[in-house]
PDB file of C-alpha atoms in Angstrom:
ATOM      1  CA  MET A 158      49.775 -43.710  23.847  1.00 66.00           C
ATOM      2  CA  SER A 159      47.878 -40.651  22.628  1.00 83.00           C
ATOM      3  CA  ILE A 160      47.966 -40.829  18.855  1.00 89.00           C
ATOM      4  CA  GLU A 161      45.523 -38.378  17.292  1.00 91.00           C
ATOM      5  CA  LEU A 162      44.051 -38.219  13.807  1.00 93.00           C
ATOM      6  CA  ARG A 163      46.215 -35.189  13.053  1.00 93.00           C
ATOM      7  CA  HIS A 164      49.322 -37.344  13.610  1.00 94.00           C
ATOM      8  CA  LEU A 165      48.084 -39.750  10.958  1.00 95.00           C
ATOM      9  CA  ARG A 166      47.269 -36.941   8.533  1.00 96.00           C
ATOM     10  CA  TYR A 167      50.677 -35.355   9.093  1.00 96.00           C
ATOM     11  CA  PHE A 168      52.416 -38.668   8.468  1.00 97.00           C
ATOM     12  CA  VAL A 169      50.376 -39.370   5.313  1.00 96.00           C
ATOM     13  CA  ALA A 170      51.279 -35.937   3.899  1.00 96.00           C
ATOM     14  CA  VAL A 171      55.002 -36.500   4.490  1.00 95.00           C
ATOM     15  CA  ALA A 172      54.830 -40.079   3.169  1.00 96.00           C
ATOM     16  CA  GLU A 173      53.116 -38.934  -0.027  1.00 96.00           C
ATOM     17  CA  GLU A 174      55.301 -35.863  -0.617  1.00 94.00           C
ATOM     18  CA  LEU A 175      58.548 -37.441   0.696  1.00 94.00           C
ATOM     19  CA  HIS A 176      59.526 -33.880   1.534  1.00 93.00           C
ATOM     20  CA  PHE A 177      58.873 -32.084   4.811  1.00 93.00           C
ATOM     21  CA  GLY A 178      58.721 -28.613   3.226  1.00 92.00           C
ATOM     22  CA  ARG A 179      56.087 -29.573   0.645  1.00 94.00           C
ATOM     23  CA  ALA A 180      54.133 -31.536   3.241  1.00 94.00           C
ATOM     24  CA  ALA A 181      54.143 -28.528   5.590  1.00 95.00           C
ATOM     25  CA  ASP A 182      52.873 -26.265   2.818  1.00 95.00           C
ATOM     26  CA  ARG A 183      50.135 -28.771   2.000  1.00 95.00           C
ATOM     27  CA  LEU A 184      49.065 -28.906   5.649  1.00 95.00           C
ATOM     28  CA  HIS A 185      49.303 -25.104   6.060  1.00 95.00           C
ATOM     29  CA  ILE A 186      51.723 -25.383   8.987  1.00 95.00           C
ATOM     30  CA  SER A 187      55.403 -24.560   9.359  1.00 95.00           C
ATOM     31  CA  GLN A 188      58.037 -27.268   8.936  1.00 94.00           C
ATOM     32  CA  PRO A 189      59.496 -27.429  12.487  1.00 94.00           C
ATOM     33  CA  PRO A 190      56.177 -28.351  14.192  1.00 94.00           C
ATOM     34  CA  LEU A 191      55.579 -30.958  11.483  1.00 95.00           C
ATOM     35  CA  SER A 192      58.975 -32.561  12.132  1.00 94.00           C
ATOM     36  CA  GLN A 193      58.264 -32.552  15.874  1.00 94.00           C
ATOM     37  CA  GLN A 194      54.883 -34.247  15.397  1.00 94.00           C
ATOM     38  CA  ILE A 195      56.384 -36.990  13.219  1.00 95.00           C
ATOM     39  CA  GLN A 196      59.120 -37.585  15.812  1.00 94.00           C
ATOM     40  CA  SER A 197      56.468 -37.726  18.544  1.00 93.00           C
ATOM     41  CA  LEU A 198      54.492 -40.261  16.506  1.00 95.00           C
ATOM     42  CA  GLU A 199      57.554 -42.470  16.032  1.00 94.00           C
ATOM     43  CA  GLN A 200      58.344 -42.297  19.743  1.00 93.00           C
ATOM     44  CA  GLN A 201      54.813 -43.305  20.685  1.00 93.00           C
ATOM     45  CA  ILE A 202      54.631 -46.312  18.388  1.00 93.00           C
ATOM     46  CA  LYS A 203      58.273 -47.184  19.069  1.00 93.00           C
ATOM     47  CA  ALA A 204      59.094 -47.576  15.388  1.00 94.00           C
ATOM     48  CA  LYS A 205      61.049 -45.551  12.867  1.00 95.00           C
ATOM     49  CA  LEU A 206      58.699 -44.662  10.011  1.00 95.00           C
ATOM     50  CA  LEU A 207      60.895 -42.394   7.891  1.00 95.00           C
ATOM     51  CA  GLU A 208      64.508 -42.315   6.822  1.00 93.00           C
ATOM     52  CA  ARG A 209      65.586 -38.724   6.356  1.00 87.00           C
ATOM     53  CA  ASN A 210      68.732 -36.773   5.665  1.00 81.00           C
ATOM     54  CA  ASN A 211      69.449 -33.352   4.262  1.00 76.00           C
ATOM     55  CA  ARG A 212      68.491 -34.446   0.758  1.00 79.00           C
ATOM     56  CA  ASN A 213      65.996 -37.302   0.894  1.00 89.00           C
ATOM     57  CA  VAL A 214      63.028 -38.667   2.808  1.00 93.00           C
ATOM     58  CA  SER A 215      61.953 -42.288   2.364  1.00 95.00           C
ATOM     59  CA  LEU A 216      59.668 -44.780   4.085  1.00 96.00           C
ATOM     60  CA  THR A 217      61.050 -47.562   6.226  1.00 96.00           C
ATOM     61  CA  PRO A 218      59.386 -51.007   6.013  1.00 95.00           C
ATOM     62  CA  ALA A 219      57.484 -50.101   9.180  1.00 96.00           C
ATOM     63  CA  GLY A 220      56.511 -46.812   7.516  1.00 95.00           C
ATOM     64  CA  VAL A 221      55.152 -48.611   4.443  1.00 96.00           C
ATOM     65  CA  MET A 222      52.960 -50.826   6.630  1.00 97.00           C
ATOM     66  CA  PHE A 223      51.867 -47.905   8.836  1.00 96.00           C
ATOM     67  CA  LEU A 224      50.914 -45.847   5.766  1.00 97.00           C
ATOM     68  CA  LYS A 225      48.516 -48.573   4.606  1.00 97.00           C
ATOM     69  CA  GLU A 226      46.920 -48.758   8.051  1.00 96.00           C
ATOM     70  CA  ALA A 227      46.716 -44.958   8.282  1.00 96.00           C
ATOM     71  CA  TYR A 228      44.909 -44.836   4.947  1.00 97.00           C
ATOM     72  CA  GLN A 229      42.344 -47.358   6.205  1.00 96.00           C
ATOM     73  CA  ILE A 230      41.797 -45.543   9.509  1.00 96.00           C
ATOM     74  CA  LEU A 231      41.372 -42.147   7.869  1.00 96.00           C
ATOM     75  CA  SER A 232      39.078 -43.640   5.253  1.00 96.00           C
ATOM     76  CA  GLN A 233      36.904 -45.179   7.977  1.00 96.00           C
ATOM     77  CA  VAL A 234      36.762 -41.877   9.828  1.00 95.00           C
ATOM     78  CA  ASP A 235      35.761 -40.028   6.664  1.00 94.00           C
ATOM     79  CA  ALA A 236      33.082 -42.644   5.937  1.00 93.00           C
ATOM     80  CA  ALA A 237      31.758 -42.367   9.487  1.00 94.00           C
ATOM     81  CA  VAL A 238      31.527 -38.585   9.158  1.00 94.00           C
ATOM     82  CA  ILE A 239      29.608 -38.884   5.897  1.00 93.00           C
ATOM     83  CA  LYS A 240      27.251 -41.512   7.345  1.00 91.00           C
ATOM     84  CA  ALA A 241      26.568 -39.444  10.447  1.00 91.00           C
ATOM     85  CA  ALA A 242      25.780 -36.385   8.333  1.00 91.00           C
ATOM     86  CA  ARG A 243      23.486 -38.403   6.063  1.00 90.00           C
ATOM     87  CA  MET A 244      21.710 -39.921   9.040  1.00 88.00           C
ATOM     88  CA  GLU A 245      21.191 -36.466  10.517  1.00 88.00           C
ATOM     89  CA  LYS A 246      19.595 -35.447   7.204  1.00 89.00           C
ATOM     90  CA  GLY A 247      17.381 -38.546   7.131  1.00 89.00           C
ATOM     91  CA  GLU A 248      19.164 -40.002   4.098  1.00 88.00           C
ATOM     92  CA  LEU A 249      20.420 -43.044   5.988  1.00 91.00           C
ATOM     93  CA  GLY A 250      19.192 -45.178   8.857  1.00 90.00           C
ATOM     94  CA  GLU A 251      16.306 -47.441   9.793  1.00 92.00           C
ATOM     95  CA  LEU A 252      12.579 -46.713   9.721  1.00 95.00           C
ATOM     96  CA  SER A 253       9.809 -48.853  11.252  1.00 97.00           C
ATOM     97  CA  ILE A 254       6.244 -48.270  10.112  1.00 97.00           C
ATOM     98  CA  GLY A 255       3.040 -49.771  11.462  1.00 97.00           C
ATOM     99  CA  PHE A 256       0.216 -50.117   8.952  1.00 95.00           C
ATOM    100  CA  THR A 257      -3.262 -51.600   8.806  1.00 89.00           C
ATOM    101  CA  SER A 258      -4.333 -54.222   6.289  1.00 84.00           C
ATOM    102  CA  THR A 259      -6.096 -51.535   4.249  1.00 86.00           C
ATOM    103  CA  THR A 260      -3.025 -49.311   3.880  1.00 91.00           C
ATOM    104  CA  PRO A 261      -1.597 -51.081   0.781  1.00 90.00           C
ATOM    105  CA  PHE A 262      -4.819 -50.168  -1.055  1.00 89.00           C
ATOM    106  CA  MET A 263      -4.583 -46.455  -0.256  1.00 92.00           C
ATOM    107  CA  ASN A 264      -3.186 -44.982  -3.465  1.00 91.00           C
ATOM    108  CA  LYS A 265      -2.137 -41.702  -1.822  1.00 90.00           C
ATOM    109  CA  VAL A 266      -0.103 -43.555   0.779  1.00 95.00           C
ATOM    110  CA  THR A 267       1.474 -46.176  -1.478  1.00 94.00           C
ATOM    111  CA  MET A 268       2.556 -43.562  -4.033  1.00 94.00           C
ATOM    112  CA  SER A 269       4.198 -41.545  -1.245  1.00 95.00           C
ATOM    113  CA  LEU A 270       5.997 -44.637   0.055  1.00 95.00           C
ATOM    114  CA  ARG A 271       7.292 -45.400  -3.439  1.00 96.00           C
ATOM    115  CA  GLN A 272       8.519 -41.814  -3.836  1.00 96.00           C
ATOM    116  CA  TYR A 273      10.252 -42.050  -0.464  1.00 96.00           C
ATOM    117  CA  ARG A 274      11.877 -45.367  -1.436  1.00 95.00           C
ATOM    118  CA  GLU A 275      13.193 -43.857  -4.668  1.00 95.00           C
ATOM    119  CA  THR A 276      14.428 -40.668  -2.962  1.00 95.00           C
ATOM    120  CA  TYR A 277      16.091 -42.371   0.018  1.00 95.00           C
ATOM    121  CA  PRO A 278      17.205 -45.822  -1.189  1.00 95.00           C
ATOM    122  CA  ASP A 279      19.716 -46.204   1.665  1.00 93.00           C
ATOM    123  CA  VAL A 280      17.090 -46.050   4.414  1.00 95.00           C
ATOM    124  CA  GLY A 281      16.089 -49.490   5.662  1.00 94.00           C
ATOM    125  CA  ILE A 282      12.276 -49.605   5.818  1.00 95.00           C
ATOM    126  CA  HIS A 283      10.595 -52.176   8.061  1.00 96.00           C
ATOM    127  CA  MET A 284       6.834 -52.547   7.590  1.00 96.00           C
ATOM    128  CA  HIS A 285       4.719 -54.110  10.350  1.00 96.00           C
ATOM    129  CA  GLN A 286       1.104 -55.004   9.589  1.00 93.00           C
ATOM    130  CA  MET A 287      -1.064 -54.449  12.673  1.00 91.00           C
ATOM    131  CA  ASN A 288      -4.603 -53.327  13.240  1.00 88.00           C
ATOM    132  CA  THR A 289      -5.169 -49.864  14.653  1.00 89.00           C
ATOM    133  CA  LYS A 290      -5.246 -50.829  18.326  1.00 88.00           C
ATOM    134  CA  GLN A 291      -2.260 -53.192  17.978  1.00 91.00           C
ATOM    135  CA  GLN A 292      -0.069 -50.264  16.853  1.00 95.00           C
ATOM    136  CA  ILE A 293      -0.488 -48.316  20.093  1.00 95.00           C
ATOM    137  CA  ALA A 294       1.845 -50.374  22.331  1.00 96.00           C
ATOM    138  CA  PRO A 295       4.796 -50.490  19.866  1.00 97.00           C
ATOM    139  CA  LEU A 296       4.423 -46.749  19.266  1.00 97.00           C
ATOM    140  CA  LEU A 297       4.713 -46.205  23.008  1.00 96.00           C
ATOM    141  CA  THR A 298       7.788 -48.441  23.348  1.00 95.00           C
ATOM    142  CA  GLY A 299       9.503 -47.225  20.178  1.00 94.00           C
ATOM    143  CA  ARG A 300       9.345 -50.536  18.333  1.00 95.00           C
ATOM    144  CA  ILE A 301       7.706 -48.643  15.482  1.00 97.00           C
ATOM    145  CA  ASP A 302       8.446 -45.000  14.685  1.00 97.00           C
ATOM    146  CA  ILE A 303       5.192 -44.017  13.013  1.00 97.00           C
ATOM    147  CA  GLY A 304       1.853 -45.694  12.454  1.00 97.00           C
ATOM    148  CA  ILE A 305      -0.717 -45.404   9.678  1.00 96.00           C
ATOM    149  CA  MET A 306      -4.070 -46.245  11.224  1.00 94.00           C
ATOM    150  CA  ARG A 307      -7.761 -45.475  11.479  1.00 91.00           C
ATOM    151  CA  ASN A 308      -9.124 -42.971  13.974  1.00 90.00           C
ATOM    152  CA  THR A 309      -9.290 -44.336  17.491  1.00 89.00           C
ATOM    153  CA  GLU A 310      -8.807 -43.259  21.086  1.00 90.00           C
ATOM    154  CA  LEU A 311      -5.117 -42.604  21.733  1.00 94.00           C
ATOM    155  CA  PRO A 312      -3.152 -42.374  24.999  1.00 95.00           C
ATOM    156  CA  GLU A 313      -1.864 -38.897  25.796  1.00 95.00           C
ATOM    157  CA  GLN A 314       1.706 -39.814  24.780  1.00 96.00           C
ATOM    158  CA  LEU A 315       0.645 -40.245  21.160  1.00 97.00           C
ATOM    159  CA  GLU A 316      -0.374 -37.592  18.658  1.00 96.00           C
ATOM    160  CA  TYR A 317      -1.857 -37.826  15.187  1.00 96.00           C
ATOM    161  CA  GLN A 318      -1.971 -35.983  11.896  1.00 95.00           C
ATOM    162  CA  LEU A 319      -5.132 -36.449   9.840  1.00 96.00           C
ATOM    163  CA  LEU A 320      -4.003 -37.575   6.392  1.00 96.00           C
ATOM    164  CA  PHE A 321      -7.393 -37.812   4.702  1.00 95.00           C
ATOM    165  CA  LYS A 322     -10.998 -38.922   5.087  1.00 95.00           C
ATOM    166  CA  GLU A 323     -11.909 -41.970   3.051  1.00 94.00           C
ATOM    167  CA  PRO A 324     -15.533 -42.521   1.951  1.00 95.00           C
ATOM    168  CA  PHE A 325     -17.335 -45.718   2.885  1.00 96.00           C
ATOM    169  CA  MET A 326     -18.792 -47.683  -0.020  1.00 95.00           C
ATOM    170  CA  LEU A 327     -20.841 -50.801  -0.513  1.00 96.00           C
ATOM    171  CA  ALA A 328     -19.654 -54.048  -2.098  1.00 97.00           C
ATOM    172  CA  VAL A 329     -22.486 -56.134  -3.561  1.00 97.00           C
ATOM    173  CA  TYR A 330     -22.637 -59.185  -5.773  1.00 96.00           C
ATOM    174  CA  GLU A 331     -23.692 -59.093  -9.407  1.00 95.00           C
ATOM    175  CA  GLY A 332     -27.462 -59.002  -9.706  1.00 95.00           C
ATOM    176  CA  HIS A 333     -28.095 -57.694  -6.183  1.00 96.00           C
ATOM    177  CA  PRO A 334     -31.297 -55.589  -5.828  1.00 96.00           C
ATOM    178  CA  LEU A 335     -29.328 -52.575  -4.517  1.00 96.00           C
ATOM    179  CA  LEU A 336     -27.715 -52.176  -7.946  1.00 96.00           C
ATOM    180  CA  ALA A 337     -30.939 -50.342  -8.830  1.00 95.00           C
ATOM    181  CA  TYR A 338     -29.494 -47.446  -6.804  1.00 93.00           C
ATOM    182  CA  GLU A 339     -26.193 -47.364  -8.673  1.00 90.00           C
ATOM    183  CA  SER A 340     -26.844 -43.952 -10.209  1.00 89.00           C
ATOM    184  CA  SER A 341     -28.658 -42.406  -7.242  1.00 88.00           C
ATOM    185  CA  HIS A 342     -26.456 -43.897  -4.472  1.00 92.00           C
ATOM    186  CA  VAL A 343     -27.573 -46.145  -1.633  1.00 95.00           C
ATOM    187  CA  ASP A 344     -29.264 -44.938   1.546  1.00 95.00           C
ATOM    188  CA  ILE A 345     -27.720 -46.648   4.576  1.00 95.00           C
ATOM    189  CA  ALA A 346     -31.182 -47.371   5.999  1.00 95.00           C
ATOM    190  CA  LEU A 347     -31.779 -49.800   3.126  1.00 95.00           C
ATOM    191  CA  LEU A 348     -29.060 -52.099   4.459  1.00 96.00           C
ATOM    192  CA  ALA A 349     -31.352 -53.280   7.263  1.00 94.00           C
ATOM    193  CA  ASP A 350     -32.898 -55.745   4.815  1.00 90.00           C
ATOM    194  CA  TYR A 351     -29.676 -57.529   3.836  1.00 95.00           C
ATOM    195  CA  PRO A 352     -27.104 -59.757   5.569  1.00 96.00           C
ATOM    196  CA  LEU A 353     -23.731 -58.074   6.016  1.00 96.00           C
ATOM    197  CA  ILE A 354     -20.165 -59.370   5.949  1.00 95.00           C
ATOM    198  CA  PHE A 355     -17.923 -57.689   8.539  1.00 91.00           C
ATOM    199  CA  PHE A 356     -14.245 -57.633   9.320  1.00 85.00           C
ATOM    200  CA  GLU A 357     -13.423 -59.754  12.311  1.00 82.00           C
ATOM    201  CA  ARG A 358     -13.297 -57.350  15.231  1.00 78.00           C
ATOM    202  CA  ASP A 359      -9.826 -58.423  16.399  1.00 74.00           C
ATOM    203  CA  VAL A 360      -8.428 -57.842  12.889  1.00 66.00           C
ATOM    204  CA  GLY A 361     -10.082 -54.666  11.641  1.00 57.00           C
ATOM    205  CA  THR A 362     -10.881 -53.163  15.010  1.00 65.00           C
ATOM    206  CA  ALA A 363     -11.310 -49.548  13.942  1.00 78.00           C
ATOM    207  CA  LEU A 364     -13.307 -50.377  10.798  1.00 84.00           C
ATOM    208  CA  TYR A 365     -15.549 -52.767  12.724  1.00 86.00           C
ATOM    209  CA  ASP A 366     -16.426 -50.085  15.261  1.00 87.00           C
ATOM    210  CA  GLU A 367     -16.796 -47.347  12.636  1.00 90.00           C
ATOM    211  CA  ILE A 368     -19.130 -49.394  10.447  1.00 91.00           C
ATOM    212  CA  LEU A 369     -21.203 -50.507  13.416  1.00 92.00           C
ATOM    213  CA  HIS A 370     -21.528 -46.870  14.538  1.00 91.00           C
ATOM    214  CA  LEU A 371     -22.468 -45.819  10.999  1.00 93.00           C
ATOM    215  CA  LEU A 372     -25.274 -48.384  10.850  1.00 95.00           C
ATOM    216  CA  THR A 373     -26.532 -47.640  14.352  1.00 94.00           C
ATOM    217  CA  ALA A 374     -26.661 -43.913  13.625  1.00 93.00           C
ATOM    218  CA  ALA A 375     -28.851 -44.685  10.607  1.00 93.00           C
ATOM    219  CA  GLY A 376     -31.182 -46.795  12.759  1.00 94.00           C
ATOM    220  CA  VAL A 377     -29.965 -50.083  11.303  1.00 95.00           C
ATOM    221  CA  THR A 378     -29.499 -53.155  13.465  1.00 94.00           C
ATOM    222  CA  PRO A 379     -27.142 -55.166  11.280  1.00 92.00           C
ATOM    223  CA  THR A 380     -27.559 -58.822  10.492  1.00 92.00           C
ATOM    224  CA  ILE A 381     -23.965 -60.054  10.376  1.00 92.00           C
ATOM    225  CA  SER A 382     -23.901 -63.214   8.294  1.00 93.00           C
ATOM    226  CA  GLN A 383     -20.126 -63.657   8.136  1.00 91.00           C
ATOM    227  CA  GLU A 384     -16.927 -62.217   9.571  1.00 90.00           C
ATOM    228  CA  ALA A 385     -13.533 -62.469   7.862  1.00 88.00           C
ATOM    229  CA  GLY A 386     -10.012 -61.316   8.577  1.00 79.00           C
ATOM    230  CA  GLU A 387      -8.838 -60.432   5.063  1.00 81.00           C
ATOM    231  CA  ALA A 388     -10.207 -57.993   2.527  1.00 83.00           C
ATOM    232  CA  MET A 389      -9.953 -60.495  -0.325  1.00 87.00           C
ATOM    233  CA  THR A 390     -11.876 -63.048   1.734  1.00 91.00           C
ATOM    234  CA  ILE A 391     -14.648 -60.519   2.370  1.00 92.00           C
ATOM    235  CA  LEU A 392     -14.909 -59.687  -1.320  1.00 94.00           C
ATOM    236  CA  GLY A 393     -14.810 -63.377  -2.205  1.00 95.00           C
ATOM    237  CA  LEU A 394     -17.735 -64.017   0.147  1.00 96.00           C
ATOM    238  CA  VAL A 395     -19.598 -61.102  -1.426  1.00 96.00           C
ATOM    239  CA  ALA A 396     -18.991 -62.563  -4.897  1.00 96.00           C
ATOM    240  CA  ALA A 397     -20.349 -65.888  -3.649  1.00 95.00           C
ATOM    241  CA  GLY A 398     -23.577 -64.203  -2.588  1.00 95.00           C
ATOM    242  CA  MET A 399     -23.035 -64.721   1.131  1.00 95.00           C
ATOM    243  CA  GLY A 400     -23.920 -61.097   1.849  1.00 96.00           C
ATOM    244  CA  ILE A 401     -22.887 -57.523   1.135  1.00 97.00           C
ATOM    245  CA  SER A 402     -20.205 -55.482   2.855  1.00 96.00           C
ATOM    246  CA  ILE A 403     -19.470 -51.888   3.804  1.00 95.00           C
ATOM    247  CA  ILE A 404     -15.892 -51.150   2.834  1.00 92.00           C
ATOM    248  CA  THR A 405     -13.701 -48.094   2.392  1.00 92.00           C
ATOM    249  CA  GLN A 406     -12.989 -46.613  -1.022  1.00 93.00           C
ATOM    250  CA  SER A 407      -9.432 -47.962  -1.064  1.00 91.00           C
ATOM    251  CA  PHE A 408     -10.785 -51.502  -1.367  1.00 89.00           C
ATOM    252  CA  THR A 409     -12.328 -50.683  -4.727  1.00 91.00           C
ATOM    253  CA  ARG A 410      -8.834 -50.901  -6.225  1.00 89.00           C
ATOM    254  CA  MET A 411      -9.314 -54.653  -5.959  1.00 88.00           C
ATOM    255  CA  LYS A 412     -11.191 -55.942  -8.973  1.00 89.00           C
ATOM    256  CA  VAL A 413     -13.013 -59.161  -8.127  1.00 92.00           C
ATOM    257  CA  ASP A 414     -15.240 -60.951 -10.633  1.00 94.00           C
ATOM    258  CA  GLY A 415     -18.862 -60.768  -9.571  1.00 95.00           C
ATOM    259  CA  VAL A 416     -18.398 -57.818  -7.190  1.00 96.00           C
ATOM    260  CA  ARG A 417     -19.756 -54.322  -7.827  1.00 96.00           C
ATOM    261  CA  TYR A 418     -19.062 -51.197  -5.785  1.00 96.00           C
ATOM    262  CA  LEU A 419     -21.763 -48.667  -4.940  1.00 96.00           C
ATOM    263  CA  LYS A 420     -21.555 -45.215  -3.385  1.00 95.00           C
ATOM    264  CA  LEU A 421     -23.497 -44.322  -0.258  1.00 96.00           C
ATOM    265  CA  SER A 422     -25.790 -41.296  -0.251  1.00 94.00           C
ATOM    266  CA  ASP A 423     -24.467 -40.070   3.119  1.00 92.00           C
ATOM    267  CA  LYS A 424     -21.446 -37.887   2.230  1.00 90.00           C
ATOM    268  CA  THR A 425     -20.394 -37.794   5.889  1.00 91.00           C
ATOM    269  CA  ALA A 426     -19.932 -41.574   5.936  1.00 94.00           C
ATOM    270  CA  THR A 427     -16.134 -41.491   5.981  1.00 95.00           C
ATOM    271  CA  SER A 428     -13.258 -43.101   7.828  1.00 93.00           C
ATOM    272  CA  GLU A 429     -10.302 -40.981   8.950  1.00 94.00           C
ATOM    273  CA  VAL A 430      -6.771 -42.166   8.181  1.00 95.00           C
ATOM    274  CA  TRP A 431      -4.190 -40.966  10.679  1.00 96.00           C
ATOM    275  CA  LEU A 432      -0.417 -40.731  10.821  1.00 97.00           C
ATOM    276  CA  VAL A 433       0.490 -41.348  14.462  1.00 97.00           C
ATOM    277  CA  SER A 434       3.737 -40.841  16.391  1.00 96.00           C
ATOM    278  CA  ASN A 435       4.928 -40.616  19.978  1.00 96.00           C
ATOM    279  CA  LYS A 436       5.217 -36.953  20.984  1.00 93.00           C
ATOM    280  CA  GLN A 437       7.406 -37.914  23.960  1.00 92.00           C
ATOM    281  CA  ARG A 438       9.929 -39.794  21.836  1.00 89.00           C
ATOM    282  CA  SER A 439      12.157 -38.177  19.219  1.00 88.00           C
ATOM    283  CA  ILE A 440      11.586 -39.965  15.931  1.00 88.00           C
ATOM    284  CA  PRO A 441      14.543 -40.645  13.590  1.00 91.00           C
ATOM    285  CA  ALA A 442      15.241 -38.080  10.896  1.00 93.00           C
ATOM    286  CA  ALA A 443      14.321 -40.721   8.306  1.00 94.00           C
ATOM    287  CA  ALA A 444      10.859 -41.040   9.868  1.00 94.00           C
ATOM    288  CA  GLN A 445      10.484 -37.260   9.889  1.00 94.00           C
ATOM    289  CA  LYS A 446      11.328 -37.166   6.178  1.00 95.00           C
ATOM    290  CA  LEU A 447       8.548 -39.668   5.454  1.00 96.00           C
ATOM    291  CA  THR A 448       6.128 -37.781   7.696  1.00 95.00           C
ATOM    292  CA  ASP A 449       6.860 -34.538   5.843  1.00 94.00           C
ATOM    293  CA  LEU A 450       6.444 -36.290   2.490  1.00 95.00           C
ATOM    294  CA  LEU A 451       3.075 -37.834   3.429  1.00 96.00           C
ATOM    295  CA  VAL A 452       1.768 -34.522   4.761  1.00 95.00           C
ATOM    296  CA  ASN A 453       2.984 -32.617   1.707  1.00 94.00           C
ATOM    297  CA  ASN A 454       1.625 -35.163  -0.805  1.00 94.00           C
ATOM    298  CA  ILE A 455      -1.711 -35.771   0.914  1.00 94.00           C
ATOM    299  CA  VAL A 456      -2.674 -33.054   3.381  1.00 90.00           C
ATOM    300  CA  ASN A 457      -1.170 -30.026   1.640  1.00 86.00           C
ATOM    301  CA  ALA A 458      -2.218 -31.264  -1.797  1.00 79.00           C
ATOM    302  CA  LYS A 459      -5.928 -31.079  -0.968  1.00 64.00           C
TER     303      LYS A 459
END
């Protein structure tokens, strides 16, 4: 059996017009080939679909049933064509994103994600929270399509786009002596005199290393009083007077009673935020749409 979609479309036209001449005109073919194709269809399915004489054409019971099935098949084909075209345009599909725990506090990123969600509501977005180093393996295997992370050493298969540089700031508790520098900004060297609260290294790997490097470059050997895995925990410990903490600017969106945020005097004290993908693996069109949106909203908007 070699029934083709054109056979179904020919039959539907005849069934709807109940006239071979009008159906042929509608299909932009001559009547004899149309009659031959309908006869071929009936022979292949071994059922008479149409009763015809010199005056009338009507559907047989088998023809009525076959018309319903033909409608469904053609409808499914049309839907598949539309879906394939939309997927090619990035309007449909699945998108997996790796993100660090600080990403939800990056206003530039979250606003872009919301715009993407509103523009492409039919794309299924799967968010995976991982620290910077944890994103590398799933980017290599394709488990995630793109990753939003801090700057780190990448294997040669991965490439990055710098989204923006985020200033480091200081979180101190109410009444802390460093508040005297609120208007003039805080010199990093002054932090040698105070206990610090750090991210746990296996949670905020990139931030841990960046902050440690920042302090070392300023000649500060840090006294780490506490380590915590969550930003809110760190700020809660700061509010409780357990120490102060170097954080990135995005954290200042969190308003915690008893915590004040101070700027650092070193303008080069920044953390890079990267958009990372696998250059050896073709990312879905949906992921490319988000990449273009992030670059346009953040990089090109500078």
